Tab-separated table of C-alpha atoms in Angstrom:
chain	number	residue	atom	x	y	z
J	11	UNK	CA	0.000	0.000	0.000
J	12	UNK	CA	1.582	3.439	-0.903
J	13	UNK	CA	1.544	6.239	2.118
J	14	UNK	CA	-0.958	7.867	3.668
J	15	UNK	CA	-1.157	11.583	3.814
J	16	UNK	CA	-3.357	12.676	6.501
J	17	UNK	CA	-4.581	16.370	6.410
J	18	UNK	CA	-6.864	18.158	9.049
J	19	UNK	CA	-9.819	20.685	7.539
J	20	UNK	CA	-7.274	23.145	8.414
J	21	UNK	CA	-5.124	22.249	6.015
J	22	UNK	CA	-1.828	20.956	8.285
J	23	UNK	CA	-0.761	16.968	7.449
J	24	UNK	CA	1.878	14.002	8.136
J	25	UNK	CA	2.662	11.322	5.893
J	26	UNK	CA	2.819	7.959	7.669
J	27	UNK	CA	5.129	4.715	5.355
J	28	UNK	CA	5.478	1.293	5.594
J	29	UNK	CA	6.724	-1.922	3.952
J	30	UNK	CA	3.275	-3.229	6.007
J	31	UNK	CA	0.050	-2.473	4.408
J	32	UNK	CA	-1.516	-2.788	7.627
J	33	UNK	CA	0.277	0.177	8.915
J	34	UNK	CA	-1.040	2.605	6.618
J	35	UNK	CA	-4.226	1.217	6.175
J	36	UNK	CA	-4.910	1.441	10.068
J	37	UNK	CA	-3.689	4.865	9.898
J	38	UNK	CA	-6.242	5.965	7.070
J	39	UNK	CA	-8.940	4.063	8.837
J	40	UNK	CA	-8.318	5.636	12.298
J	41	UNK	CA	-7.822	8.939	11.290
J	42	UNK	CA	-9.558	9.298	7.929
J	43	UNK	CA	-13.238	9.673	9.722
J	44	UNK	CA	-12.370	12.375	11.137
J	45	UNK	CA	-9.535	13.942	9.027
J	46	UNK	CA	-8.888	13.349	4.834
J	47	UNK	CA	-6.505	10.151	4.444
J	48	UNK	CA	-5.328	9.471	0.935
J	49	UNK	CA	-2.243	7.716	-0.783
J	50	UNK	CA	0.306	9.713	-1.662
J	51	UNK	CA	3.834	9.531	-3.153
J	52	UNK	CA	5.202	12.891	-1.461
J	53	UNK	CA	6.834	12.378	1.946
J	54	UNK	CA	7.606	16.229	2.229
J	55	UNK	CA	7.095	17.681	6.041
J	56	UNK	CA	6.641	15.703	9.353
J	57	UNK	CA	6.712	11.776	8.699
J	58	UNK	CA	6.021	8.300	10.546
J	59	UNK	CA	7.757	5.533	9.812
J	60	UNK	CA	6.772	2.412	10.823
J	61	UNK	CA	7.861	-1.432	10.619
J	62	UNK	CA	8.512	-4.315	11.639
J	63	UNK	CA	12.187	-4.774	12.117
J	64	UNK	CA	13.561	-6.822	15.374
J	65	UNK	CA	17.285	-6.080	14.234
J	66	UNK	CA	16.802	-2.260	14.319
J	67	UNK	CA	13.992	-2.814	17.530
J	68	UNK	CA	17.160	-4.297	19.475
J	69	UNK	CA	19.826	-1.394	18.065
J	70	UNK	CA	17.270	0.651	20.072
J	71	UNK	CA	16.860	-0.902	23.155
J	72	UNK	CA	20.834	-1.102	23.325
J	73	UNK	CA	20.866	2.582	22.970
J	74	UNK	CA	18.451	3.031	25.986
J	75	UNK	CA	20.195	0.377	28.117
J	76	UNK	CA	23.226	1.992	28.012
J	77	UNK	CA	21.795	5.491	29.218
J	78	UNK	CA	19.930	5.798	32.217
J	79	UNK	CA	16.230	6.519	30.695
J	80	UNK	CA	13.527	8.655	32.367
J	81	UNK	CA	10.406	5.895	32.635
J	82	UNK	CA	7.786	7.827	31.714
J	83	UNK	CA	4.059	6.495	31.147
J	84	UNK	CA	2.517	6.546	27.497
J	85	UNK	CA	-1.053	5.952	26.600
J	86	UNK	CA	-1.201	3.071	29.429
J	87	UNK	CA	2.049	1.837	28.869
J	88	UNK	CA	5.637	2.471	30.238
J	89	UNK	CA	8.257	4.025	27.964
J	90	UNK	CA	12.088	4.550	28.777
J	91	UNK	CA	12.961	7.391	26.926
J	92	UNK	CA	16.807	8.822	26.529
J	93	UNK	CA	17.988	12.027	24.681
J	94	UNK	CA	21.324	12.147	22.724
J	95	UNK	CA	21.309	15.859	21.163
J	96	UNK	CA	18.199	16.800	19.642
J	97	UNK	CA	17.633	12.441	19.067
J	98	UNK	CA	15.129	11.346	21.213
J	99	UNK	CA	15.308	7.408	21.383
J	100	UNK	CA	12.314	5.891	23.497
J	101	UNK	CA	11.427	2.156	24.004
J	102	UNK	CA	8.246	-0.020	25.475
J	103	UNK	CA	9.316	-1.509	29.171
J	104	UNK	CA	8.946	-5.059	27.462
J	105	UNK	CA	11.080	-3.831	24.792
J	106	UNK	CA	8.758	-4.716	22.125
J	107	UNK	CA	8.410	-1.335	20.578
J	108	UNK	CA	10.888	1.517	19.959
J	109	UNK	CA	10.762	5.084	18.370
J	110	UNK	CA	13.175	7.706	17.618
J	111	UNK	CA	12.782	10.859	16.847
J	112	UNK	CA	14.688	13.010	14.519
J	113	UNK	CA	13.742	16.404	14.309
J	114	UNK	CA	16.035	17.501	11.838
J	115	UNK	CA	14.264	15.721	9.445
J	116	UNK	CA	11.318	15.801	11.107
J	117	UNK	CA	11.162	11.455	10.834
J	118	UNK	CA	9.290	9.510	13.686
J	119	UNK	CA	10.766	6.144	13.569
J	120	UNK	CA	8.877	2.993	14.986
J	121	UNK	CA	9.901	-0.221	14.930
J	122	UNK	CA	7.949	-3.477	16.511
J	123	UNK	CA	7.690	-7.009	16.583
J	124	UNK	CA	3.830	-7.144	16.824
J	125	UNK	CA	1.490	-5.490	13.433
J	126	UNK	CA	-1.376	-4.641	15.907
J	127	UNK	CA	0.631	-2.756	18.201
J	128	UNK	CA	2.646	-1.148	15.905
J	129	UNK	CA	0.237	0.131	13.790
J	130	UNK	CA	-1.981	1.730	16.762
J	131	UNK	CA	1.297	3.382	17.929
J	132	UNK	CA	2.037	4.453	13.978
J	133	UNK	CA	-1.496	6.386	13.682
J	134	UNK	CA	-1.390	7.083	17.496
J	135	UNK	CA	2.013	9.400	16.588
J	136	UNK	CA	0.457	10.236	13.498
J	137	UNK	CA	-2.141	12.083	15.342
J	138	UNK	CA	0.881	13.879	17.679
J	139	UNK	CA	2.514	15.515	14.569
J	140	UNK	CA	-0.597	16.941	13.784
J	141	UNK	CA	-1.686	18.033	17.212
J	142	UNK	CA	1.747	19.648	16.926
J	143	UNK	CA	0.790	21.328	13.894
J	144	UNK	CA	-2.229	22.504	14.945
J	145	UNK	CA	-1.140	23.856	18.462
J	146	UNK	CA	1.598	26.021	16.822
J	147	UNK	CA	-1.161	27.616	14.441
J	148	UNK	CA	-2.889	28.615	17.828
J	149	UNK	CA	-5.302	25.897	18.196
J	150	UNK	CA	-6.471	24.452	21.225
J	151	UNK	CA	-8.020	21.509	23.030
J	152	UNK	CA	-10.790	21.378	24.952
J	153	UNK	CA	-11.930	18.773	27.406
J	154	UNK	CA	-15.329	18.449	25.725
J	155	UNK	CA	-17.706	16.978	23.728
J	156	UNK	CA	-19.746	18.229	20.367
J	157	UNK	CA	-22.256	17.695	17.585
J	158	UNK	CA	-22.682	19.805	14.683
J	159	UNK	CA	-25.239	20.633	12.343
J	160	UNK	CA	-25.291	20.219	8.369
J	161	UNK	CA	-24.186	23.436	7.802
J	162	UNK	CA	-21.692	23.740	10.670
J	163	UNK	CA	-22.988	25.464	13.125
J	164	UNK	CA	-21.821	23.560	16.727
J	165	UNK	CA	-23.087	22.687	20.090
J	166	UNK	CA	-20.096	22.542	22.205
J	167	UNK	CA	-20.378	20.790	25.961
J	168	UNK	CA	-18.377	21.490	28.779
J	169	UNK	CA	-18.426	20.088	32.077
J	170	UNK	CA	-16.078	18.599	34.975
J	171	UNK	CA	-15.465	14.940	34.779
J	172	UNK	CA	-18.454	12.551	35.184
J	173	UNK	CA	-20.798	15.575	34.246
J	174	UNK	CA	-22.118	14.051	31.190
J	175	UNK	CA	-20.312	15.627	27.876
J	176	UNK	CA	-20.540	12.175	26.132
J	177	UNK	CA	-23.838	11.134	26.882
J	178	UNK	CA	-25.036	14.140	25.786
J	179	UNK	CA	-23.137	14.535	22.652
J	180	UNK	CA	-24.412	10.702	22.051
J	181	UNK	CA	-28.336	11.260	22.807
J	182	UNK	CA	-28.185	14.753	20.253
J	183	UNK	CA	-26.042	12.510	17.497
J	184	UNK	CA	-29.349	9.911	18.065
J	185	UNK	CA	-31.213	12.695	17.359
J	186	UNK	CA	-29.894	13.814	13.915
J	187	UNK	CA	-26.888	16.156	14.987
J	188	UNK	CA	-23.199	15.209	13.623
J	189	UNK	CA	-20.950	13.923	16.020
J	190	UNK	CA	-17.832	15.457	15.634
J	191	UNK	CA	-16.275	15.114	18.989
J	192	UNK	CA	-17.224	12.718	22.334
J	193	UNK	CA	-14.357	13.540	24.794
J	194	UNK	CA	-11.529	16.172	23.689
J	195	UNK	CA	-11.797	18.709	20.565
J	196	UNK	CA	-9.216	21.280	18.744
J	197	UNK	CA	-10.726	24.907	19.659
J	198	UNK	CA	-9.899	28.075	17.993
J	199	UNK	CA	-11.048	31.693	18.286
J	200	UNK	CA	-10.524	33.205	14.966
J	201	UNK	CA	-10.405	37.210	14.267
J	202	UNK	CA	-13.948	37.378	12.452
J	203	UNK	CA	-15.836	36.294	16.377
J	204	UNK	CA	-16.396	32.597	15.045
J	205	UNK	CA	-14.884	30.057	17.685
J	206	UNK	CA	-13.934	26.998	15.002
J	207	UNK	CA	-13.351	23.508	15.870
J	208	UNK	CA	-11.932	20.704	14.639
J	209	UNK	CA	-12.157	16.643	15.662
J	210	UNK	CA	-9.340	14.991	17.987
J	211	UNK	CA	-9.509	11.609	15.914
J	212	UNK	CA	-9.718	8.052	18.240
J	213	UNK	CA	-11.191	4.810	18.598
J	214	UNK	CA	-14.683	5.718	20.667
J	215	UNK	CA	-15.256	4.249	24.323
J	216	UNK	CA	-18.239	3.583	25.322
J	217	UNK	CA	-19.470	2.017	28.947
J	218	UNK	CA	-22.229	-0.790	28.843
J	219	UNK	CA	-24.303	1.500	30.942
J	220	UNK	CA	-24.629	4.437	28.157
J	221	UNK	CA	-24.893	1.919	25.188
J	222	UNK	CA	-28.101	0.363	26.971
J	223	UNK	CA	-29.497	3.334	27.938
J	224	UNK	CA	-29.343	4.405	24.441
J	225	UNK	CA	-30.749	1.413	22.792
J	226	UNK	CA	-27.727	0.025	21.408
J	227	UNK	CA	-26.256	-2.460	23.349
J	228	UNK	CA	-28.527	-5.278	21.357
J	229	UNK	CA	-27.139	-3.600	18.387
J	230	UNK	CA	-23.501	-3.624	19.336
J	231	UNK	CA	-24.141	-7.445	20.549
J	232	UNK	CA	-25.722	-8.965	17.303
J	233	UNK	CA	-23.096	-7.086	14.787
J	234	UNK	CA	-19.945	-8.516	17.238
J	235	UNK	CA	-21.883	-12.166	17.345
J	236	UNK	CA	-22.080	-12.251	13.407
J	237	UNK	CA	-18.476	-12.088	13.288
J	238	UNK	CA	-17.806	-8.337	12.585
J	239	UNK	CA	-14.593	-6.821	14.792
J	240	UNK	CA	-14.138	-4.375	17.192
J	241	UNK	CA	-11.451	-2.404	17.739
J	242	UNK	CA	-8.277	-4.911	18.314
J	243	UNK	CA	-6.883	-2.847	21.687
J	244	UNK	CA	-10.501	-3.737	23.484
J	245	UNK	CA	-10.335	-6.187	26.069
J	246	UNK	CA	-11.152	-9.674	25.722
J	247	UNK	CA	-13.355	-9.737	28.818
J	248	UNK	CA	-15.507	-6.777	27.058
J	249	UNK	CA	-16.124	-8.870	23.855
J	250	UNK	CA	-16.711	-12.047	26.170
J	251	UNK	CA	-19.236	-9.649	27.852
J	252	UNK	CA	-20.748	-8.570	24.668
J	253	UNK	CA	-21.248	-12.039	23.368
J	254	UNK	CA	-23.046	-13.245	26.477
J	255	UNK	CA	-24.937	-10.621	26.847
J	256	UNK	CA	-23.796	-9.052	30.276
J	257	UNK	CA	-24.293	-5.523	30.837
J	258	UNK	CA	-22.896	-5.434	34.422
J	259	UNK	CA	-19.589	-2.762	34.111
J	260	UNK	CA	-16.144	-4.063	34.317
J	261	UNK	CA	-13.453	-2.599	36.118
J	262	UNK	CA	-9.407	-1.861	35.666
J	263	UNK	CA	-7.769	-3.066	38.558
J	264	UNK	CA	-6.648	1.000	38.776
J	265	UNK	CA	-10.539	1.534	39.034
J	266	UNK	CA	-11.282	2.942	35.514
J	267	UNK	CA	-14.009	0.860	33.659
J	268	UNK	CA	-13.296	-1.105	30.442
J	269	UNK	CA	-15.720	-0.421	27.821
J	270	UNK	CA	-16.781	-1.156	24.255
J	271	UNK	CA	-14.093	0.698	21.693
J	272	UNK	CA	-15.032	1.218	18.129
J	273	UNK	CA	-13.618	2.207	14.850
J	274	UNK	CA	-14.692	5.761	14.190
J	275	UNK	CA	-16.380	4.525	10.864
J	276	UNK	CA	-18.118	1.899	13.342
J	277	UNK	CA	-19.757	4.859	14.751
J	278	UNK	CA	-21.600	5.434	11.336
J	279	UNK	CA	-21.560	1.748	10.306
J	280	UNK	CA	-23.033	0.847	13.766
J	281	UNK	CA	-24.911	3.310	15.275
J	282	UNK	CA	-26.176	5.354	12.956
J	283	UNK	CA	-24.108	8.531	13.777
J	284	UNK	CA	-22.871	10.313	10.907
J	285	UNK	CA	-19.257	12.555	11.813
J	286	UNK	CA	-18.367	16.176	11.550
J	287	UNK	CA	-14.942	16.857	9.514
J	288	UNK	CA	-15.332	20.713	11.181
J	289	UNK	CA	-17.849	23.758	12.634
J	290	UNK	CA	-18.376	27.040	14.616
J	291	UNK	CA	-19.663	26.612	18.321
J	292	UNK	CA	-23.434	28.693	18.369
J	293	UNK	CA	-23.905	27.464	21.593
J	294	UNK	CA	-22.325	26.050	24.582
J	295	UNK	CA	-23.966	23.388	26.923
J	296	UNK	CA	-23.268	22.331	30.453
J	297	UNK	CA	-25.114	19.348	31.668
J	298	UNK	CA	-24.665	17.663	35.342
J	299	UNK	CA	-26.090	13.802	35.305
J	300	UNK	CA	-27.578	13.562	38.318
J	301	UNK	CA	-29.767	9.734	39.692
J	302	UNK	CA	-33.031	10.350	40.179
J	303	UNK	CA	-33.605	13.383	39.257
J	304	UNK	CA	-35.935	15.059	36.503
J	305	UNK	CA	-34.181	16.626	33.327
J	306	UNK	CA	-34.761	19.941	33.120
J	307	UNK	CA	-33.077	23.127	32.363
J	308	UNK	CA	-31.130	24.974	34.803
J	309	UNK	CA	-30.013	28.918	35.489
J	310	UNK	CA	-26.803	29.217	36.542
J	311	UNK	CA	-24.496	27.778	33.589
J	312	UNK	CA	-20.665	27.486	34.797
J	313	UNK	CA	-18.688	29.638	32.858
J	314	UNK	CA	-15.122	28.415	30.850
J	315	UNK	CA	-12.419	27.309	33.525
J	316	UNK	CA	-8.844	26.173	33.551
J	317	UNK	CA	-10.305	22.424	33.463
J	318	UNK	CA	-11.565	22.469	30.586
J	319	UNK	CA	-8.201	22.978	28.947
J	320	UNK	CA	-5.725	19.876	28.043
J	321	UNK	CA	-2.131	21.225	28.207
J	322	UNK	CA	1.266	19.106	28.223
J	323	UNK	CA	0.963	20.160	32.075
J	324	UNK	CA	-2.112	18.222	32.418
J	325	UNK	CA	-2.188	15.911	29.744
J	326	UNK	CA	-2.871	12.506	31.758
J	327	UNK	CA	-2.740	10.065	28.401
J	328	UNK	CA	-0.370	11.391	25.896
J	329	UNK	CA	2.442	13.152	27.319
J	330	UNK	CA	4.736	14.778	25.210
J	331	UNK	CA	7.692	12.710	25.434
J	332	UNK	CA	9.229	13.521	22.206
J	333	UNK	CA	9.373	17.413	22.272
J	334	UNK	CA	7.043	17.461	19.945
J	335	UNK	CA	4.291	20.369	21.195
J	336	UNK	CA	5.060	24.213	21.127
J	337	UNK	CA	5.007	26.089	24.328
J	338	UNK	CA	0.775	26.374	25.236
J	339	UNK	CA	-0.833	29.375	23.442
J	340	UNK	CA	-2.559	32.203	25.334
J	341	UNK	CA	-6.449	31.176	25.984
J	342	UNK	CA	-7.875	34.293	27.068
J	343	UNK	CA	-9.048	34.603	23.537
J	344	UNK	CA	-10.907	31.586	23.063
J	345	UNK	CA	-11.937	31.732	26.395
J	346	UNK	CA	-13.817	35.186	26.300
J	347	UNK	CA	-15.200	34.030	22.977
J	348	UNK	CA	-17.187	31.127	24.437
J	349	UNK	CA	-18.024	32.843	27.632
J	350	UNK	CA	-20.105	35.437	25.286
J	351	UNK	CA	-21.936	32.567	23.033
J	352	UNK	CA	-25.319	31.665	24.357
J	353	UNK	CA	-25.321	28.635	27.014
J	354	UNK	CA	-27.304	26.729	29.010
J	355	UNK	CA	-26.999	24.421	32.041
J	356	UNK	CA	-29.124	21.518	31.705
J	357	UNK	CA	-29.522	18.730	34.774
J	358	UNK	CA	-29.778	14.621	32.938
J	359	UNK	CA	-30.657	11.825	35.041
J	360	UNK	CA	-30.279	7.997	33.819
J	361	UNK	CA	-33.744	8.188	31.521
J	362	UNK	CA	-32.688	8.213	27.852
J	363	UNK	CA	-35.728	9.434	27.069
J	364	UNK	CA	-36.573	11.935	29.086
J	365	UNK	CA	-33.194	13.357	28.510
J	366	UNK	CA	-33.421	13.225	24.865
J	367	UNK	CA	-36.408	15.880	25.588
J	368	UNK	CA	-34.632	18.038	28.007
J	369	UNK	CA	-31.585	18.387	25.070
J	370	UNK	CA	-34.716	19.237	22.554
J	371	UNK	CA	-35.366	22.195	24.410
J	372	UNK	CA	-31.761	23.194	25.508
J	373	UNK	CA	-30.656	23.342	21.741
J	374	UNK	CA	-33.843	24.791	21.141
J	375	UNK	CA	-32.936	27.513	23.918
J	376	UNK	CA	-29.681	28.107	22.006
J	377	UNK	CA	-31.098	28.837	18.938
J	378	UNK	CA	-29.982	25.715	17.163
């Protein structure tokens, strides 16, 4: 398969190359959702590299054994990174992955011994180039969820952790809205007044809870039963809980749950939810989930907080091990922007329904 060129609506892009096919094809069907994906013969600007090579995995490894690495954790995994110069050499703590990082040439090398991990680490750095790209042309992101309309226009949701940003931007997508983000989204406050965003790409998570309460669980269940695959990182006691039909949450050990991950095209192919490539926020929700009670609207909407921000100070999944992200841009901007947009706190209980209704009217309330 020839390279993949992935470019955001905003018009930044990384090439990611391979002897695999698998490794660009992942790529272009992990990002390309959310963000254009084609073949292309032109490796100019930032580039992945990815393959399988055990010779050059141990040269690797031999240059972090002989330093003495900082151990630093990577989406859920350790890494051992060292620095030589401006090369920043980094391997897995079971040694079965490596990178490097040149920045002269601006080259992200990865090398593996396993096709499934190395291509979710291939279109997981991928995604960092551009996130580099993006936060250097003063975009931000936002701890939040949103859905967007046909023509654009964008309900944005903020809220503190547990407030209900996802199962609110899944009940509106039920309801005929775009989703174009479910947990973090690229935020920008352009000169004209119009606050534009733009999708942080990933494999969805959803909890059992959520996917019954929105009628899909059964639908999730049959698809996975007739042979169809999940994303490969989910965990086996998920699809063993899918296939027998248990809906009782499991747990991590470290007390997060373990949930149902899809494919981004899954979330079209699935359930039904057609994706936003980009839009401008109209209005800005703020729902609180909480049992028992009645949806309704609420005065009193919270206003844009330091929270709501991801920064490499407070980035909890993907640190920036390999230098890659520009010192944080100024927020004031996008801040005041979304303060003065219309809002509206709404208060969601456990009933699908009824807060499918209470969203009607919020939106409604917004203008949208």
């Amino acid at each position: 398969m020839s390279p993949v060129r992935i470019t955001t609506a905003d018009g930044q892009s990384v090439a990611v190359t391979s002897t695999t096919d698998t490794i660009p094809a992942w790529t272009q069907r992990y990002l390309g959702s959310w963000w254009t994906a084609e073949p292309t013969t032109e490796l100019y600007g930032p580039t992945v590299s990815a393959d399988l090579a055990e010779d050059e995995l141990r040269g690797y490894v031999g240059v972090v054994e002989q330093c003495t690495p900082d151990t630093v954790e990577y989406a859920g995994a350790e890494l051992l990174v060292a620095q030589d110069g401006d090369l920043i050499t980094a391997v897995q703590d079971d040694r079965s992955l490596a990178y490097r990082w040149d920045p002269d040439f601006r080259l992200l090398r990865i090398v593996g011994t396993d096709e499934t991990t190395l291509a979710a680490a291939a279109a997981r750095l991928a995604r960092e180039l551009l996130r580099a790209q993006l936060l250097e042309d003063g975009w931000h992101i936002l701890h939040a969820s949103a859905v967007s309309s046909s023509d654009g226009a964008t309900i944005l949701t903020l809220g503190d952790k547990g407030a209900g940003k996802t199962t609110t931007a899944l009940t509106l997508a039920r309801a005929g809205w775009r989703l174009l983000a479910n947990d973090r989204v690229f935020a920008r406050a352009d000169g004209d007044g119009i606050v534009r965003v733009l999708p942080w790409p990933s494999a969805a998570a959803f909890g059992f809870g959520l996917l019954d309460a929105l009628d899909l669980y059964e639908t999730v269940r049959t698809r996975l039963a007739a042979g169809e695959q999940m994303h490969p990182t989910q965990h086996q006691t998920v699809t063993d809980a899918l296939l027998e039909g248990r809906r009782t949450p499991l747990w991590k050990t470290n007390g997060k749950e373990l949930k149902p991950q899809f494919w981004p095209d899954q979330l079209t192919s699935w359930l039904s939810m057609p994706l936003a490539t980009e839009g401008h926020v109209t209005g800005v929700l703020y729902p609180r989930i909480t049992a028992g009670a009645e949806p309704r609207l609420i005065d009193g909407a919270r206003r844009v907080k330091d929270g709501d921000f991801f920064t490499a100070a407070t980035e909890d999944r993907y640190p920036d091990v390999f230098g890659l992200l520009p010192a944080p841009g100024d927020p004031t901007a996008l801040r005041e922007h979304l303060d003065s947009l219309a809002h509206q706190a709404v208060v969601m209980s456990h009933d699908a329904a009824a807060n499918a209704l209470a969203l009607k009217e919020a939106v409604a309330r917004l203008g949208a």
